[in-house]
Amino acid sequence: MQKIEWHEAIDSTMRRAAELASEGAASGTIVGADEQTAGQGRLGRSWESRRGGLYFTMVLRPKVEMRELPVVTLALGLAVADAVQMFTGLAVDLRWPNDVMVGDRKLAGILAQWHDGAVLAGIGLNVGQADFAPELHAAATSLALETGSVQNRDVLLRAIAASVETHVKVLESSGVEAILRLFGAASSYVAGKRVRVELPGGEVRGTTAGLTAEGFLILRREDGTEMTVTAGGVRPCGA
Ligand code: BTN
């Protein structure tokens, strides 16, 4: 039986899941909250976590090497995208490494971290929000805004959790290549997309040219040279 610890409000489900992982929580354990007061995003950003969204972290113990975390991250994006599509019928895209998008707007964000031998899979899905903070207006969307109806968060939680388990099994049994293939088929960002990438040293522009064996994004710059993007915000040119 899967353990779910639910909070009305919490600072971050990542913080609580880290505690549980250190205490030896079983794979599949979930910590969720109706709202977070200090939601964490990728690259040290914060994650707006007002009521209406689905916020949870799953403790996973996949049989993978630590260096395969980037591919676990891709598998998590696929898992959320599949569950959302099955559940709502909405066509979604994956922006490398794992943002779930409807067009150019972000529907869900995923944060994957190693902690004490476990993977903490943090998932934030915009479900019932009718509005976002002004700085997110143009960049975020929710299932309610896209489908015109409010979805049941509990059913969504269980659908996503089952999809995460399935995709982790695919990674364990069929290997990294299977996840890379599935991601390439599901994401418009992997090849042939003109993007700009925000890197610590400044912005780089180019066209995406596939994934490396480790799951990183290959970018062909305007001068024809290629570089590997290991982290950083990828945006379509013009956005
Ligand atoms: C991103 O920047 O796109 C990743 C966002 C991840 C947000 C989720 S919400 C549940 C979990 N708890 C957190 O504090 N962050 C993750």
GROMACS .gro file of C-alpha atoms and ligand atoms in nm:
model
  255
    1MET     CA    1   0.000   0.000   0.000
    2GLN     CA    2   0.145   0.335  -0.108
    3LYS     CA    3   0.201   0.582   0.177
    4ILE     CA    4   0.066   0.933   0.115
    5GLU     CA    5   0.137   1.209   0.368
    6TRP     CA    6  -0.081   1.509   0.290
    7HIS     CA    7  -0.047   1.861   0.434
    8GLU     CA    8  -0.289   2.154   0.411
    9ALA     CA    9   0.016   2.380   0.397
   10ILE     CA   10   0.390   2.312   0.413
   11ASP     CA   11   0.709   2.502   0.330
   12SER     CA   12   0.815   2.255   0.059
   13THR     CA   13   0.729   1.890  -0.003
   14MET     CA   14   1.094   1.849  -0.116
   15ARG     CA   15   1.216   1.932   0.234
   16ARG     CA   16   0.974   1.691   0.402
   17ALA     CA   17   1.039   1.415   0.146
   18ALA     CA   18   1.414   1.450   0.213
   19GLU     CA   19   1.348   1.387   0.583
   20LEU     CA   20   1.137   1.081   0.503
   21ALA     CA   21   1.398   0.948   0.257
   22SER     CA   22   1.669   0.981   0.525
   23GLU     CA   23   1.445   0.787   0.763
   24GLY     CA   24   1.429   0.505   0.505
   25ALA     CA   25   1.087   0.572   0.347
   26ALA     CA   26   0.988   0.309   0.092
   27SER     CA   27   0.999   0.378  -0.280
   28GLY     CA   28   0.666   0.527  -0.388
   29THR     CA   29   0.611   0.726  -0.068
   30ILE     CA   30   0.437   1.057  -0.146
   31VAL     CA   31   0.434   1.388   0.039
   32GLY     CA   32   0.182   1.638  -0.095
   33ALA     CA   33   0.029   1.971   0.002
   34ASP     CA   34  -0.261   2.198  -0.090
   35GLU     CA   35  -0.018   2.489  -0.081
   36GLN     CA   36   0.353   2.550  -0.022
   37THR     CA   37   0.498   2.859   0.140
   38ALA     CA   38   0.851   2.802   0.005
   39GLY     CA   39   0.803   2.593  -0.310
   40GLN     CA   40   1.134   2.514  -0.481
   41GLY     CA   41   1.188   2.529  -0.857
   42ARG     CA   42   1.481   2.428  -1.078
   43LEU     CA   43   1.803   2.629  -1.083
   44GLY     CA   44   1.740   2.772  -0.735
   45ARG     CA   45   1.419   2.948  -0.839
   46SER     CA   46   1.103   2.953  -0.628
   47TRP     CA   47   0.782   2.780  -0.737
   48GLU     CA   48   0.450   2.961  -0.696
   49SER     CA   49   0.237   2.716  -0.497
   50ARG     CA   50  -0.094   2.880  -0.420
   51ARG     CA   51  -0.410   2.673  -0.366
   52GLY     CA   52  -0.555   2.510  -0.677
   53GLY     CA   53  -0.238   2.337  -0.792
   54LEU     CA   54  -0.117   1.984  -0.725
   55TYR     CA   55   0.216   1.981  -0.539
   56PHE     CA   56   0.386   1.663  -0.433
   57THR     CA   57   0.718   1.485  -0.403
   58MET     CA   58   0.762   1.112  -0.455
   59VAL     CA   59   1.047   0.924  -0.292
   60LEU     CA   60   1.187   0.681  -0.551
   61ARG     CA   61   1.458   0.420  -0.521
   62PRO     CA   62   1.525   0.334  -0.887
   63LYS     CA   63   1.792   0.081  -0.977
   64VAL     CA   64   2.002   0.335  -1.165
   65GLU     CA   65   2.341   0.498  -1.123
   66MET     CA   66   2.369   0.848  -0.979
   67ARG     CA   67   2.506   0.972  -1.313
   68GLU     CA   68   2.174   0.869  -1.474
   69LEU     CA   69   1.974   1.132  -1.283
   70PRO     CA   70   1.933   1.348  -1.599
   71VAL     CA   71   1.759   1.055  -1.769
   72VAL     CA   72   1.543   0.990  -1.461
   73THR     CA   73   1.445   1.356  -1.497
   74LEU     CA   74   1.340   1.298  -1.861
   75ALA     CA   75   1.144   0.987  -1.755
   76LEU     CA   76   0.956   1.194  -1.496
   77GLY     CA   77   0.858   1.450  -1.760
   78LEU     CA   78   0.730   1.171  -1.984
   79ALA     CA   79   0.536   1.022  -1.693
   80VAL     CA   80   0.358   1.347  -1.610
   81ALA     CA   81   0.289   1.426  -1.976
   82ASP     CA   82   0.141   1.078  -2.039
   83ALA     CA   83  -0.081   1.087  -1.731
   84VAL     CA   84  -0.209   1.438  -1.810
   85GLN     CA   85  -0.281   1.343  -2.171
   86MET     CA   86  -0.461   1.022  -2.074
   87PHE     CA   87  -0.659   1.193  -1.802
   88THR     CA   88  -0.760   1.515  -1.981
   89GLY     CA   89  -0.716   1.446  -2.352
   90LEU     CA   90  -0.502   1.759  -2.373
   91ALA     CA   91  -0.209   1.753  -2.618
   92VAL     CA   92   0.105   1.851  -2.427
   93ASP     CA   93   0.468   1.908  -2.522
   94LEU     CA   94   0.788   1.854  -2.322
   95ARG     CA   95   1.041   2.135  -2.305
   96TRP     CA   96   1.382   1.987  -2.226
   97PRO     CA   97   1.459   1.876  -1.967
   98ASN     CA   98   1.114   1.821  -1.821
   99ASP     CA   99   0.872   2.112  -1.833
  100VAL     CA  100   0.526   2.000  -1.938
  101MET     CA  101   0.390   2.259  -2.179
  102VAL     CA  102   0.069   2.348  -2.357
  103GLY     CA  103   0.198   2.548  -2.652
  104ASP     CA  104   0.441   2.803  -2.508
  105ARG     CA  105   0.287   2.799  -2.160
  106LYS     CA  106   0.406   2.585  -1.872
  107LEU     CA  107   0.154   2.346  -1.719
  108ALA     CA  108   0.384   2.150  -1.487
  109GLY     CA  109   0.736   2.167  -1.353
  110ILE     CA  110   0.949   1.884  -1.219
  111LEU     CA  111   1.244   1.891  -0.982
  112ALA     CA  112   1.453   1.574  -0.943
  113GLN     CA  113   1.720   1.550  -0.673
  114TRP     CA  114   1.932   1.276  -0.518
  115HIS     CA  115   1.903   1.259  -0.142
  116ASP     CA  116   2.057   0.992   0.079
  117GLY     CA  117   2.047   0.726  -0.194
  118ALA     CA  118   1.692   0.809  -0.306
  119VAL     CA  119   1.555   1.022  -0.588
  120LEU     CA  120   1.313   1.293  -0.479
  121ALA     CA  121   1.072   1.356  -0.767
  122GLY     CA  122   0.900   1.689  -0.705
  123ILE     CA  123   0.602   1.762  -0.927
  124GLY     CA  124   0.405   2.085  -0.946
  125LEU     CA  125   0.101   2.072  -1.176
  126ASN     CA  126  -0.124   2.372  -1.235
  127VAL     CA  127  -0.473   2.226  -1.202
  128GLY     CA  128  -0.747   2.466  -1.095
  129GLN     CA  129  -0.572   2.804  -1.103
  130ALA     CA  130  -0.770   3.069  -1.291
  131ASP     CA  131  -0.489   3.320  -1.256
  132PHE     CA  132  -0.119   3.351  -1.176
  133ALA     CA  133   0.113   3.614  -1.031
  134PRO     CA  134   0.164   3.897  -1.286
  135GLU     CA  135   0.517   3.783  -1.379
  136LEU     CA  136   0.381   3.437  -1.472
  137HIS     CA  137   0.075   3.550  -1.671
  138ALA     CA  138   0.227   3.499  -2.013
  139ALA     CA  139   0.429   3.191  -1.922
  140ALA     CA  140   0.196   2.966  -1.719
  141THR     CA  141  -0.129   2.784  -1.776
  142SER     CA  142  -0.349   2.537  -1.585
  143LEU     CA  143  -0.573   2.243  -1.667
  144ALA     CA  144  -0.875   2.458  -1.578
  145LEU     CA  145  -0.769   2.731  -1.822
  146GLU     CA  146  -0.695   2.477  -2.097
  147THR     CA  147  -0.992   2.243  -2.058
  148GLY     CA  148  -1.256   2.473  -1.908
  149SER     CA  149  -1.320   2.230  -1.623
  150VAL     CA  150  -1.168   2.164  -1.283
  151GLN     CA  151  -1.008   1.821  -1.259
  152ASN     CA  152  -1.004   1.599  -0.951
  153ARG     CA  153  -0.659   1.640  -0.794
  154ASP     CA  154  -0.671   1.310  -0.607
  155VAL     CA  155  -0.739   1.111  -0.924
  156LEU     CA  156  -0.466   1.308  -1.104
  157LEU     CA  157  -0.220   1.238  -0.821
  158ARG     CA  158  -0.280   0.864  -0.845
  159ALA     CA  159  -0.262   0.865  -1.226
  160ILE     CA  160   0.069   1.053  -1.222
  161ALA     CA  161   0.215   0.834  -0.946
  162ALA     CA  162   0.126   0.518  -1.143
  163SER     CA  163   0.277   0.668  -1.459
  164VAL     CA  164   0.597   0.756  -1.270
  165GLU     CA  165   0.627   0.394  -1.149
  166THR     CA  166   0.573   0.269  -1.506
  167HIS     CA  167   0.835   0.500  -1.658
  168VAL     CA  168   1.090   0.416  -1.390
  169LYS     CA  169   1.033   0.047  -1.473
  170VAL     CA  170   1.087   0.123  -1.845
  171LEU     CA  171   1.417   0.291  -1.755
  172GLU     CA  172   1.524  -0.001  -1.534
  173SER     CA  173   1.425  -0.273  -1.778
  174SER     CA  174   1.481  -0.119  -2.123
  175GLY     CA  175   1.758   0.124  -2.035
  176VAL     CA  176   1.849   0.485  -2.099
  177GLU     CA  177   1.808   0.453  -2.479
  178ALA     CA  178   1.437   0.370  -2.443
  179ILE     CA  179   1.373   0.686  -2.241
  180LEU     CA  180   1.577   0.898  -2.483
  181ARG     CA  181   1.373   0.758  -2.776
  182LEU     CA  182   1.040   0.818  -2.601
  183PHE     CA  183   1.145   1.170  -2.504
  184GLY     CA  184   1.258   1.249  -2.859
  185ALA     CA  185   0.918   1.137  -2.989
  186ALA     CA  186   0.721   1.333  -2.728
  187SER     CA  187   0.910   1.665  -2.732
  188SER     CA  188   0.916   1.928  -3.006
  189TYR     CA  189   1.228   2.072  -2.840
  190VAL     CA  190   1.471   1.786  -2.904
  191ALA     CA  191   1.551   1.847  -3.270
  192GLY     CA  192   1.513   2.126  -3.521
  193LYS     CA  193   1.379   2.391  -3.282
  194ARG     CA  194   1.526   2.744  -3.284
  195VAL     CA  195   1.590   2.827  -2.920
  196ARG     CA  196   1.780   3.055  -2.690
  197VAL     CA  197   1.940   2.910  -2.381
  198GLU     CA  198   2.011   3.111  -2.068
  199LEU     CA  199   2.350   3.002  -1.935
  200PRO     CA  200   2.549   3.147  -1.643
  201GLY     CA  201   2.784   3.313  -1.896
  202GLY     CA  202   2.502   3.467  -2.103
  203GLU     CA  203   2.246   3.371  -2.364
  204VAL     CA  204   2.325   3.134  -2.653
  205ARG     CA  205   2.105   3.092  -2.962
  206GLY     CA  206   2.087   2.801  -3.203
  207THR     CA  207   1.888   2.503  -3.327
  208THR     CA  208   1.841   2.188  -3.121
  209ALA     CA  209   2.009   1.879  -3.266
  210GLY     CA  210   1.917   1.581  -3.046
  211LEU     CA  211   2.014   1.442  -2.708
  212THR     CA  212   2.348   1.303  -2.590
  213ALA     CA  213   2.365   0.950  -2.447
  214GLU     CA  214   2.346   1.110  -2.102
  215GLY     CA  215   2.021   1.293  -2.182
  216PHE     CA  216   2.171   1.639  -2.235
  217LEU     CA  217   2.053   1.869  -2.516
  218ILE     CA  218   2.272   1.927  -2.823
  219LEU     CA  219   2.258   2.282  -2.959
  220ARG     CA  220   2.391   2.378  -3.304
  221ARG     CA  221   2.496   2.741  -3.282
  222GLU     CA  222   2.446   2.987  -3.566
  223ASP     CA  223   2.815   2.946  -3.666
  224GLY     CA  224   2.758   2.569  -3.711
  225THR     CA  225   2.948   2.456  -3.401
  226GLU     CA  226   2.775   2.229  -3.153
  227MET     CA  227   2.756   2.254  -2.777
  228THR     CA  228   2.599   2.038  -2.506
  229VAL     CA  229   2.349   2.203  -2.275
  230THR     CA  230   2.356   2.030  -1.936
  231ALA     CA  231   2.132   2.277  -1.750
  232GLY     CA  232   1.969   2.609  -1.814
  233GLY     CA  233   1.643   2.755  -1.928
  234VAL     CA  234   1.556   2.674  -2.291
  235ARG     CA  235   1.312   2.911  -2.462
  236PRO     CA  236   1.189   2.922  -2.822
  237CYS     CA  237   1.345   3.214  -3.013
  238GLY     CA  238   1.105   3.503  -3.004
  239ALA     CA  239   0.955   3.404  -2.669
  240BTN     C1  240   1.058   2.382  -1.206
  240BTN     O1  241   1.128   2.478  -1.176
  240BTN     O2  242   1.004   2.373  -1.315
  240BTN     C2  243   1.037   2.270  -1.106
  240BTN     C3  244   0.920   2.297  -1.016
  240BTN     C4  245   0.895   2.187  -0.917
  240BTN     C5  246   0.783   2.224  -0.821
  240BTN     C6  247   0.745   2.110  -0.732
  240BTN     S1  248   0.596   2.142  -0.644
  240BTN     C7  249   0.621   2.001  -0.547
  240BTN     C8  250   0.768   1.996  -0.514
  240BTN     N1  251   0.796   2.077  -0.397
  240BTN     C9  252   0.871   2.183  -0.426
  240BTN     O3  253   0.909   2.268  -0.342
  240BTN     N2  254   0.903   2.184  -0.556
  240BTN    C10  255   0.845   2.070  -0.625
   0.00000   0.00000   0.00000
